[in-house]
Short mmCIF file of N, CA and C and ligand atoms in Angstrom, two decimals:
data_model
loop_
_atom_site.label_atom_id
_atom_site.label_comp_id
_atom_site.label_asym_id
_atom_site.label_seq_id
_atom_site.Cartn_x
_atom_site.Cartn_y
_atom_site.Cartn_z
N MET A 1 -123.32 -16.73 -65.16
CA MET A 1 -124.01 -15.48 -65.40
C MET A 1 -123.06 -14.30 -65.87
N LEU A 2 -123.26 -13.91 -67.13
CA LEU A 2 -122.44 -12.94 -67.74
C LEU A 2 -122.80 -11.56 -67.22
N CYS A 3 -121.88 -10.65 -66.90
CA CYS A 3 -122.19 -9.31 -66.62
C CYS A 3 -122.76 -8.62 -67.84
N PRO A 4 -123.91 -7.98 -67.56
CA PRO A 4 -124.53 -7.23 -68.78
C PRO A 4 -123.80 -6.05 -69.17
N PHE A 5 -122.89 -5.57 -68.35
CA PHE A 5 -122.20 -4.29 -68.68
C PHE A 5 -120.86 -4.60 -69.44
N CYS A 6 -120.03 -5.58 -68.89
CA CYS A 6 -118.77 -5.82 -69.52
C CYS A 6 -118.64 -7.29 -69.99
N HIS A 7 -119.68 -8.04 -69.80
CA HIS A 7 -119.66 -9.54 -70.21
C HIS A 7 -118.63 -10.38 -69.58
N HIS A 8 -118.13 -9.93 -68.47
CA HIS A 8 -117.21 -10.72 -67.60
C HIS A 8 -118.02 -11.92 -67.04
N SER A 9 -117.38 -13.01 -66.96
CA SER A 9 -118.21 -14.22 -66.60
C SER A 9 -118.32 -14.50 -65.13
N ASP A 10 -117.59 -13.81 -64.29
CA ASP A 10 -117.57 -14.04 -62.85
C ASP A 10 -118.37 -13.02 -62.14
N THR A 11 -119.44 -13.36 -61.59
CA THR A 11 -120.26 -12.41 -60.81
C THR A 11 -120.53 -13.12 -59.50
N LYS A 12 -120.61 -12.32 -58.44
CA LYS A 12 -120.96 -12.92 -57.17
C LYS A 12 -122.28 -12.37 -56.65
N VAL A 13 -122.98 -13.36 -55.91
CA VAL A 13 -124.32 -13.07 -55.40
C VAL A 13 -124.02 -12.22 -54.18
N VAL A 14 -124.70 -11.01 -54.09
CA VAL A 14 -124.63 -10.18 -52.86
C VAL A 14 -125.90 -10.20 -51.97
N ASP A 15 -126.87 -10.65 -52.66
CA ASP A 15 -128.13 -10.65 -51.86
C ASP A 15 -129.10 -11.63 -52.57
N LYS A 16 -129.79 -12.44 -51.80
CA LYS A 16 -130.60 -13.50 -52.30
C LYS A 16 -131.97 -13.42 -51.60
N ARG A 17 -133.03 -13.43 -52.41
CA ARG A 17 -134.31 -13.44 -51.77
C ARG A 17 -135.28 -14.47 -52.40
N ASP A 18 -135.76 -15.32 -51.69
CA ASP A 18 -136.71 -16.33 -52.25
C ASP A 18 -138.14 -15.84 -52.15
N ASN A 19 -138.89 -16.00 -53.18
CA ASN A 19 -140.32 -15.70 -53.07
C ASN A 19 -141.07 -16.97 -53.42
N SER A 20 -141.38 -17.81 -52.30
CA SER A 20 -141.89 -19.13 -52.57
C SER A 20 -143.38 -19.05 -53.19
N GLU A 21 -143.95 -17.86 -53.04
CA GLU A 21 -145.35 -17.69 -53.57
C GLU A 21 -145.36 -17.99 -55.08
N ASN A 22 -144.35 -17.51 -55.83
CA ASN A 22 -144.40 -17.81 -57.29
C ASN A 22 -143.07 -18.42 -57.74
N ASN A 23 -142.51 -19.25 -56.88
CA ASN A 23 -141.26 -19.94 -57.20
C ASN A 23 -140.14 -19.02 -57.79
N LEU A 24 -140.10 -17.84 -57.30
CA LEU A 24 -139.24 -16.94 -57.85
C LEU A 24 -138.03 -16.62 -56.84
N THR A 25 -136.83 -16.73 -57.43
CA THR A 25 -135.64 -16.26 -56.57
C THR A 25 -134.98 -15.09 -57.19
N ARG A 26 -134.84 -14.06 -56.30
CA ARG A 26 -134.30 -12.84 -56.86
C ARG A 26 -132.89 -12.78 -56.30
N ARG A 27 -131.95 -12.52 -57.27
CA ARG A 27 -130.45 -12.44 -56.76
C ARG A 27 -129.90 -11.17 -57.21
N ARG A 28 -129.27 -10.47 -56.28
CA ARG A 28 -128.58 -9.26 -56.55
C ARG A 28 -127.12 -9.78 -56.72
N ARG A 29 -126.47 -9.36 -58.01
CA ARG A 29 -125.25 -9.78 -58.17
C ARG A 29 -124.30 -8.62 -58.46
N GLU A 30 -123.02 -8.93 -58.21
CA GLU A 30 -122.01 -7.90 -58.45
C GLU A 30 -120.86 -8.44 -59.37
N CYS A 31 -120.62 -7.66 -60.42
CA CYS A 31 -119.57 -8.23 -61.38
C CYS A 31 -118.24 -8.11 -60.73
N GLU A 32 -117.45 -9.12 -60.82
CA GLU A 32 -116.05 -9.19 -60.10
C GLU A 32 -115.03 -8.37 -60.87
N SER A 33 -115.44 -8.04 -62.22
CA SER A 33 -114.52 -7.28 -63.04
C SER A 33 -114.82 -5.71 -62.95
N CYS A 34 -116.01 -5.33 -63.29
CA CYS A 34 -116.31 -3.87 -63.26
C CYS A 34 -116.96 -3.44 -62.03
N GLY A 35 -117.42 -4.35 -61.25
CA GLY A 35 -118.07 -3.94 -59.94
C GLY A 35 -119.48 -3.48 -60.02
N LYS A 36 -120.05 -3.49 -61.27
CA LYS A 36 -121.44 -3.09 -61.36
C LYS A 36 -122.36 -4.10 -60.83
N ARG A 37 -123.54 -3.66 -60.47
CA ARG A 37 -124.54 -4.54 -59.75
C ARG A 37 -125.71 -4.65 -60.70
N PHE A 38 -126.27 -5.91 -60.71
CA PHE A 38 -127.54 -6.12 -61.49
C PHE A 38 -128.42 -7.19 -60.72
N THR A 39 -129.54 -7.40 -61.16
CA THR A 39 -130.54 -8.29 -60.43
C THR A 39 -130.94 -9.45 -61.44
N THR A 40 -130.92 -10.65 -61.00
CA THR A 40 -131.41 -11.73 -61.71
C THR A 40 -132.64 -12.36 -61.08
N TYR A 41 -133.52 -13.00 -61.87
CA TYR A 41 -134.73 -13.63 -61.34
C TYR A 41 -134.69 -14.93 -61.91
N GLU A 42 -134.78 -15.98 -60.90
CA GLU A 42 -134.76 -17.42 -61.36
C GLU A 42 -136.07 -18.00 -60.94
N ARG A 43 -136.62 -18.68 -61.95
CA ARG A 43 -137.94 -19.37 -61.69
C ARG A 43 -137.81 -20.82 -62.00
N ILE A 44 -138.41 -21.63 -61.07
CA ILE A 44 -138.39 -23.06 -61.27
C ILE A 44 -139.48 -23.27 -62.39
N GLU A 45 -139.07 -23.90 -63.55
CA GLU A 45 -140.00 -24.28 -64.52
C GLU A 45 -140.87 -25.46 -64.10
N ASN A 46 -142.04 -25.63 -64.57
CA ASN A 46 -142.87 -26.72 -64.33
C ASN A 46 -142.17 -27.96 -64.84
N ILE A 47 -142.21 -28.96 -64.05
CA ILE A 47 -141.62 -30.31 -64.48
C ILE A 47 -142.50 -30.96 -65.45
N ASP A 48 -142.07 -31.37 -66.47
CA ASP A 48 -142.83 -31.96 -67.64
C ASP A 48 -143.30 -33.41 -67.13
N LEU A 49 -144.56 -33.62 -67.21
CA LEU A 49 -145.04 -34.90 -66.79
C LEU A 49 -146.15 -35.23 -67.90
N TYR A 50 -145.92 -36.36 -68.42
CA TYR A 50 -146.89 -36.82 -69.49
C TYR A 50 -147.67 -38.01 -69.08
N VAL A 51 -148.83 -38.21 -69.59
CA VAL A 51 -149.71 -39.27 -69.22
C VAL A 51 -149.93 -40.08 -70.49
N ARG A 52 -149.66 -41.48 -70.38
CA ARG A 52 -149.88 -42.29 -71.56
C ARG A 52 -151.21 -42.92 -71.51
N LYS A 53 -152.07 -42.56 -72.34
CA LYS A 53 -153.58 -43.03 -72.40
C LYS A 53 -153.54 -44.47 -72.84
N LYS A 54 -154.78 -45.07 -72.48
CA LYS A 54 -154.94 -46.50 -72.87
C LYS A 54 -154.67 -46.65 -74.42
N SER A 55 -155.25 -45.54 -75.12
CA SER A 55 -155.18 -45.57 -76.60
C SER A 55 -153.55 -45.52 -77.04
N GLY A 56 -152.72 -45.28 -76.17
CA GLY A 56 -151.37 -45.05 -76.54
C GLY A 56 -151.02 -43.54 -76.73
N LYS A 57 -151.99 -42.71 -76.77
CA LYS A 57 -151.72 -41.31 -76.98
C LYS A 57 -151.10 -40.69 -75.71
N LEU A 58 -150.11 -39.81 -75.90
CA LEU A 58 -149.48 -39.15 -74.89
C LEU A 58 -150.10 -37.70 -74.62
N GLU A 59 -150.42 -37.47 -73.33
CA GLU A 59 -151.04 -36.11 -73.04
C GLU A 59 -150.28 -35.55 -71.87
N GLU A 60 -150.24 -34.16 -71.94
CA GLU A 60 -149.52 -33.47 -70.73
C GLU A 60 -150.39 -33.68 -69.59
N PHE A 61 -149.73 -33.97 -68.42
CA PHE A 61 -150.48 -34.05 -67.15
C PHE A 61 -151.34 -32.83 -66.99
N ASN A 62 -152.58 -32.95 -66.69
CA ASN A 62 -153.45 -31.76 -66.54
C ASN A 62 -154.22 -31.77 -65.29
N ARG A 63 -153.66 -30.89 -64.31
CA ARG A 63 -154.25 -30.74 -62.98
C ARG A 63 -155.81 -30.47 -63.03
N ASP A 64 -156.15 -29.66 -63.89
CA ASP A 64 -157.52 -29.12 -63.95
C ASP A 64 -158.46 -30.29 -64.30
N LYS A 65 -158.01 -31.17 -65.15
CA LYS A 65 -158.86 -32.28 -65.56
C LYS A 65 -159.14 -33.30 -64.35
N ILE A 66 -158.04 -33.51 -63.62
CA ILE A 66 -158.19 -34.32 -62.43
C ILE A 66 -159.05 -33.71 -61.41
N LYS A 67 -158.87 -32.28 -61.24
CA LYS A 67 -159.70 -31.60 -60.17
C LYS A 67 -161.13 -31.64 -60.56
N HIS A 68 -161.32 -31.49 -61.90
CA HIS A 68 -162.78 -31.53 -62.47
C HIS A 68 -163.40 -32.86 -62.13
N GLY A 69 -162.78 -34.01 -62.44
CA GLY A 69 -163.24 -35.28 -62.26
C GLY A 69 -163.58 -35.57 -60.83
N VAL A 70 -162.65 -35.08 -59.80
CA VAL A 70 -162.76 -35.28 -58.45
C VAL A 70 -164.01 -34.39 -57.90
N MET A 71 -164.08 -33.21 -58.46
CA MET A 71 -165.13 -32.24 -57.99
C MET A 71 -166.54 -32.93 -58.33
N ILE A 72 -166.63 -33.49 -59.51
CA ILE A 72 -167.84 -34.15 -59.78
C ILE A 72 -168.18 -35.28 -58.93
N ALA A 73 -167.17 -36.09 -58.61
CA ALA A 73 -167.42 -37.24 -57.68
C ALA A 73 -167.84 -36.73 -56.26
N LEU A 74 -167.44 -35.49 -56.02
CA LEU A 74 -167.73 -35.01 -54.56
C LEU A 74 -168.89 -34.04 -54.48
N VAL A 75 -169.70 -34.01 -55.59
CA VAL A 75 -170.86 -33.04 -55.46
C VAL A 75 -171.81 -33.44 -54.38
N ASN A 76 -172.15 -32.36 -53.62
CA ASN A 76 -172.99 -32.49 -52.43
C ASN A 76 -172.37 -33.14 -51.32
N ARG A 77 -170.99 -33.33 -51.37
CA ARG A 77 -170.29 -33.87 -50.17
C ARG A 77 -169.81 -32.69 -49.42
N GLU A 78 -169.43 -32.91 -48.11
CA GLU A 78 -168.89 -31.84 -47.30
C GLU A 78 -167.33 -31.70 -47.51
N ILE A 79 -166.91 -31.47 -48.80
CA ILE A 79 -165.54 -31.42 -49.02
C ILE A 79 -165.30 -30.15 -49.89
N SER A 80 -164.29 -29.28 -49.23
CA SER A 80 -164.14 -28.03 -49.81
C SER A 80 -163.16 -28.10 -51.02
N GLU A 81 -163.23 -27.07 -51.77
CA GLU A 81 -162.48 -26.95 -52.99
C GLU A 81 -160.97 -27.06 -52.53
N ARG A 82 -160.65 -26.37 -51.45
CA ARG A 82 -159.31 -26.36 -50.92
C ARG A 82 -158.83 -27.86 -50.64
N GLN A 83 -159.70 -28.71 -50.08
CA GLN A 83 -159.35 -30.13 -49.92
C GLN A 83 -159.09 -30.83 -51.19
N VAL A 84 -160.01 -30.56 -52.18
CA VAL A 84 -159.61 -31.02 -53.53
C VAL A 84 -158.41 -30.69 -54.11
N ASP A 85 -158.02 -29.41 -53.95
CA ASP A 85 -156.77 -28.88 -54.37
C ASP A 85 -155.63 -29.67 -53.77
N ASP A 86 -155.79 -29.82 -52.41
CA ASP A 86 -154.78 -30.61 -51.60
C ASP A 86 -154.64 -32.06 -52.21
N LEU A 87 -155.77 -32.62 -52.46
CA LEU A 87 -155.68 -33.96 -53.02
C LEU A 87 -154.99 -34.07 -54.38
N VAL A 88 -155.36 -33.03 -55.22
CA VAL A 88 -154.68 -33.07 -56.59
C VAL A 88 -153.11 -32.80 -56.42
N ASN A 89 -152.82 -31.88 -55.36
CA ASN A 89 -151.37 -31.66 -55.07
C ASN A 89 -150.70 -32.95 -54.69
N GLN A 90 -151.31 -33.76 -53.85
CA GLN A 90 -150.84 -35.07 -53.40
C GLN A 90 -150.57 -35.99 -54.53
N VAL A 91 -151.64 -35.94 -55.47
CA VAL A 91 -151.51 -36.82 -56.63
C VAL A 91 -150.34 -36.45 -57.50
N GLU A 92 -150.23 -35.19 -57.70
CA GLU A 92 -149.17 -34.61 -58.51
C GLU A 92 -147.82 -34.95 -57.88
N LEU A 93 -147.72 -34.75 -56.62
CA LEU A 93 -146.41 -34.96 -55.96
C LEU A 93 -146.03 -36.49 -55.92
N HIS A 94 -146.98 -37.32 -55.86
CA HIS A 94 -146.82 -38.69 -55.81
C HIS A 94 -146.30 -39.17 -57.22
N LEU A 95 -146.92 -38.65 -58.32
CA LEU A 95 -146.55 -39.00 -59.62
C LEU A 95 -145.11 -38.43 -59.92
N LEU A 96 -144.82 -37.25 -59.45
CA LEU A 96 -143.48 -36.71 -59.64
C LEU A 96 -142.48 -37.45 -59.01
N SER A 97 -142.82 -38.00 -57.70
CA SER A 97 -141.87 -38.76 -56.93
C SER A 97 -141.53 -40.08 -57.50
N LEU A 98 -142.27 -40.50 -58.57
CA LEU A 98 -141.98 -41.80 -59.38
C LEU A 98 -140.68 -41.60 -60.10
N GLY A 99 -140.39 -40.29 -60.41
CA GLY A 99 -139.10 -39.92 -61.06
C GLY A 99 -139.28 -40.19 -62.58
N LYS A 100 -140.42 -40.35 -63.14
CA LYS A 100 -140.49 -40.50 -64.62
C LYS A 100 -141.11 -39.22 -65.24
N ASN A 101 -140.86 -39.17 -66.53
CA ASN A 101 -141.58 -38.08 -67.23
C ASN A 101 -142.91 -38.51 -67.84
N GLU A 102 -143.05 -39.74 -67.78
CA GLU A 102 -144.20 -40.38 -68.41
C GLU A 102 -144.85 -41.46 -67.47
N VAL A 103 -146.11 -41.23 -67.18
CA VAL A 103 -146.85 -42.34 -66.42
C VAL A 103 -148.06 -42.76 -67.16
N GLU A 104 -148.49 -43.96 -66.75
CA GLU A 104 -149.65 -44.53 -67.50
C GLU A 104 -150.86 -43.91 -66.91
N SER A 105 -151.89 -43.68 -67.63
CA SER A 105 -153.23 -43.16 -67.07
C SER A 105 -153.75 -44.00 -66.01
N LYS A 106 -153.44 -45.30 -66.04
CA LYS A 106 -153.91 -46.23 -65.13
C LYS A 106 -153.31 -45.78 -63.65
N VAL A 107 -152.09 -45.48 -63.70
CA VAL A 107 -151.39 -45.19 -62.47
C VAL A 107 -151.98 -43.81 -61.95
N VAL A 108 -152.28 -42.88 -62.84
CA VAL A 108 -152.92 -41.68 -62.38
C VAL A 108 -154.22 -41.93 -61.66
N GLY A 109 -155.13 -42.70 -62.37
CA GLY A 109 -156.44 -43.07 -61.77
C GLY A 109 -156.33 -43.75 -60.52
N GLU A 110 -155.41 -44.71 -60.38
CA GLU A 110 -155.27 -45.43 -59.04
C GLU A 110 -154.73 -44.51 -58.01
N THR A 111 -153.96 -43.57 -58.40
CA THR A 111 -153.35 -42.66 -57.41
C THR A 111 -154.48 -41.84 -56.88
N VAL A 112 -155.38 -41.26 -57.80
CA VAL A 112 -156.57 -40.46 -57.39
C VAL A 112 -157.37 -41.28 -56.41
N LEU A 113 -157.60 -42.56 -56.84
CA LEU A 113 -158.59 -43.38 -56.10
C LEU A 113 -158.05 -43.62 -54.66
N SER A 114 -156.76 -43.85 -54.51
CA SER A 114 -156.20 -44.08 -53.25
C SER A 114 -156.32 -42.91 -52.29
N LYS A 115 -156.14 -41.72 -52.89
CA LYS A 115 -156.21 -40.50 -52.06
C LYS A 115 -157.70 -40.24 -51.68
N LEU A 116 -158.53 -40.53 -52.76
CA LEU A 116 -160.02 -40.27 -52.54
C LEU A 116 -160.51 -41.22 -51.50
N GLN A 117 -160.07 -42.39 -51.48
CA GLN A 117 -160.55 -43.41 -50.53
C GLN A 117 -160.24 -42.83 -49.02
N GLU A 118 -159.11 -42.17 -48.90
CA GLU A 118 -158.90 -41.57 -47.55
C GLU A 118 -159.87 -40.38 -47.31
N LEU A 119 -160.09 -39.60 -48.24
CA LEU A 119 -160.88 -38.29 -48.06
C LEU A 119 -162.35 -38.60 -47.92
N ASP A 120 -162.91 -39.38 -48.82
CA ASP A 120 -164.38 -39.50 -48.78
C ASP A 120 -164.76 -40.78 -49.45
N PRO A 121 -165.25 -41.89 -48.77
CA PRO A 121 -165.52 -43.10 -49.24
C PRO A 121 -166.60 -43.05 -50.34
N LEU A 122 -167.65 -42.18 -50.24
CA LEU A 122 -168.71 -42.07 -51.20
C LEU A 122 -168.18 -41.55 -52.53
N GLY A 123 -167.36 -40.41 -52.35
CA GLY A 123 -166.72 -39.76 -53.48
C GLY A 123 -165.83 -40.74 -54.19
N TYR A 124 -165.22 -41.56 -53.44
CA TYR A 124 -164.40 -42.67 -53.91
C TYR A 124 -165.20 -43.61 -54.91
N LEU A 125 -166.28 -44.09 -54.35
CA LEU A 125 -167.10 -44.91 -55.08
C LEU A 125 -167.70 -44.37 -56.42
N ARG A 126 -168.03 -43.11 -56.29
CA ARG A 126 -168.45 -42.34 -57.43
C ARG A 126 -167.38 -42.30 -58.55
N PHE A 127 -166.16 -41.92 -58.03
CA PHE A 127 -165.07 -41.75 -59.09
C PHE A 127 -164.76 -43.10 -59.62
N ALA A 128 -164.74 -44.19 -58.69
CA ALA A 128 -164.34 -45.45 -59.22
C ALA A 128 -165.37 -46.00 -60.14
N SER A 129 -166.63 -45.63 -60.01
CA SER A 129 -167.64 -46.10 -60.89
C SER A 129 -167.53 -45.50 -62.32
N VAL A 130 -167.09 -44.29 -62.51
CA VAL A 130 -166.85 -43.68 -63.67
C VAL A 130 -165.50 -44.14 -64.25
N TYR A 131 -164.45 -44.15 -63.37
CA TYR A 131 -163.07 -44.44 -63.86
C TYR A 131 -163.08 -45.94 -64.32
N ASN A 132 -163.64 -46.78 -63.56
CA ASN A 132 -163.49 -48.28 -63.88
C ASN A 132 -164.68 -48.66 -64.71
N ALA A 133 -165.55 -47.67 -65.20
CA ALA A 133 -166.67 -47.96 -65.94
C ALA A 133 -167.56 -49.06 -65.50
N PHE A 134 -168.04 -48.97 -64.20
CA PHE A 134 -168.90 -49.94 -63.60
C PHE A 134 -170.14 -50.05 -64.52
N THR A 135 -170.57 -51.19 -64.76
CA THR A 135 -171.64 -51.39 -65.64
C THR A 135 -172.85 -51.91 -64.92
N ASN A 136 -172.68 -52.59 -63.69
CA ASN A 136 -173.88 -53.13 -63.01
C ASN A 136 -173.63 -53.00 -61.47
N ILE A 137 -174.72 -53.42 -60.78
CA ILE A 137 -174.75 -53.37 -59.28
C ILE A 137 -173.63 -54.15 -58.74
N SER A 138 -173.30 -55.37 -59.24
CA SER A 138 -172.25 -56.12 -58.65
C SER A 138 -170.86 -55.53 -58.72
N ASP A 139 -170.64 -54.63 -59.63
CA ASP A 139 -169.35 -53.87 -59.64
C ASP A 139 -169.34 -52.96 -58.41
N PHE A 140 -170.40 -52.36 -58.10
CA PHE A 140 -170.48 -51.43 -56.91
C PHE A 140 -170.33 -52.31 -55.63
N LYS A 141 -171.02 -53.44 -55.62
CA LYS A 141 -170.91 -54.27 -54.37
C LYS A 141 -169.46 -54.86 -54.16
N ALA A 142 -168.86 -55.10 -55.31
CA ALA A 142 -167.38 -55.53 -55.13
C ALA A 142 -166.52 -54.43 -54.64
N ALA A 143 -166.78 -53.18 -55.19
CA ALA A 143 -166.03 -52.07 -54.75
C ALA A 143 -166.26 -51.69 -53.25
N ILE A 144 -167.56 -51.95 -52.91
CA ILE A 144 -167.89 -51.51 -51.44
C ILE A 144 -167.27 -52.52 -50.50
N SER A 145 -167.32 -53.80 -50.89
CA SER A 145 -166.71 -54.82 -49.94
C SER A 145 -165.25 -54.52 -49.86
N LYS A 146 -164.60 -54.20 -50.92
CA LYS A 146 -163.20 -53.88 -51.00
C LYS A 146 -162.88 -52.73 -50.04
N LEU A 147 -163.73 -51.75 -50.19
CA LEU A 147 -163.62 -50.57 -49.26
C LEU A 147 -163.72 -50.97 -47.79
N GLU A 148 -164.62 -51.87 -47.50
CA GLU A 148 -164.89 -52.18 -46.12
C GLU A 148 -163.79 -53.17 -45.51
N GLU A 149 -163.16 -53.76 -46.47
CA GLU A 149 -161.98 -54.58 -45.95
C GLU A 149 -160.93 -53.64 -45.45
N ASN A 150 -160.82 -52.43 -46.04
CA ASN A 150 -159.80 -51.58 -45.60
C ASN A 150 -160.11 -50.76 -44.42
N VAL A 151 -161.34 -50.88 -43.92
CA VAL A 151 -161.76 -49.87 -42.87
C VAL A 151 -161.23 -50.57 -41.53
ZN1 ZN B 201 -118.83 -6.24 -65.49
#
């Protein structure tokens, strides 16, 4: 960090404050050459995460899109928006924990399904029916018996 006054390259941190609310760290610095003080703000940038669609197209990971899909699956269920946000957070953290910049859309869908299965079985079935494009009753029956195996 260059001193803005004399452009000396060595500055020391005299005070540091984290603001976890907005991922902001405020640092009070002092130039080791001229002794003047100044403040820097450091922010964690969003980690780039891309989703490879079945079509091969690459899209930026979109929390809102996932949230929207989950909310639709949970219409009239006793699940709060807060719980949905938590679920989306868990999905995002899981995807980031894979340590890749790019994940297949299939992995995203399966991660949502596994979290949804814990949260609300009916919502899980609704989401699965759209996501896996169920076309008939036997698809549902198969999904339900799979669910029951896990109970
Ligand atoms: Zn200086």
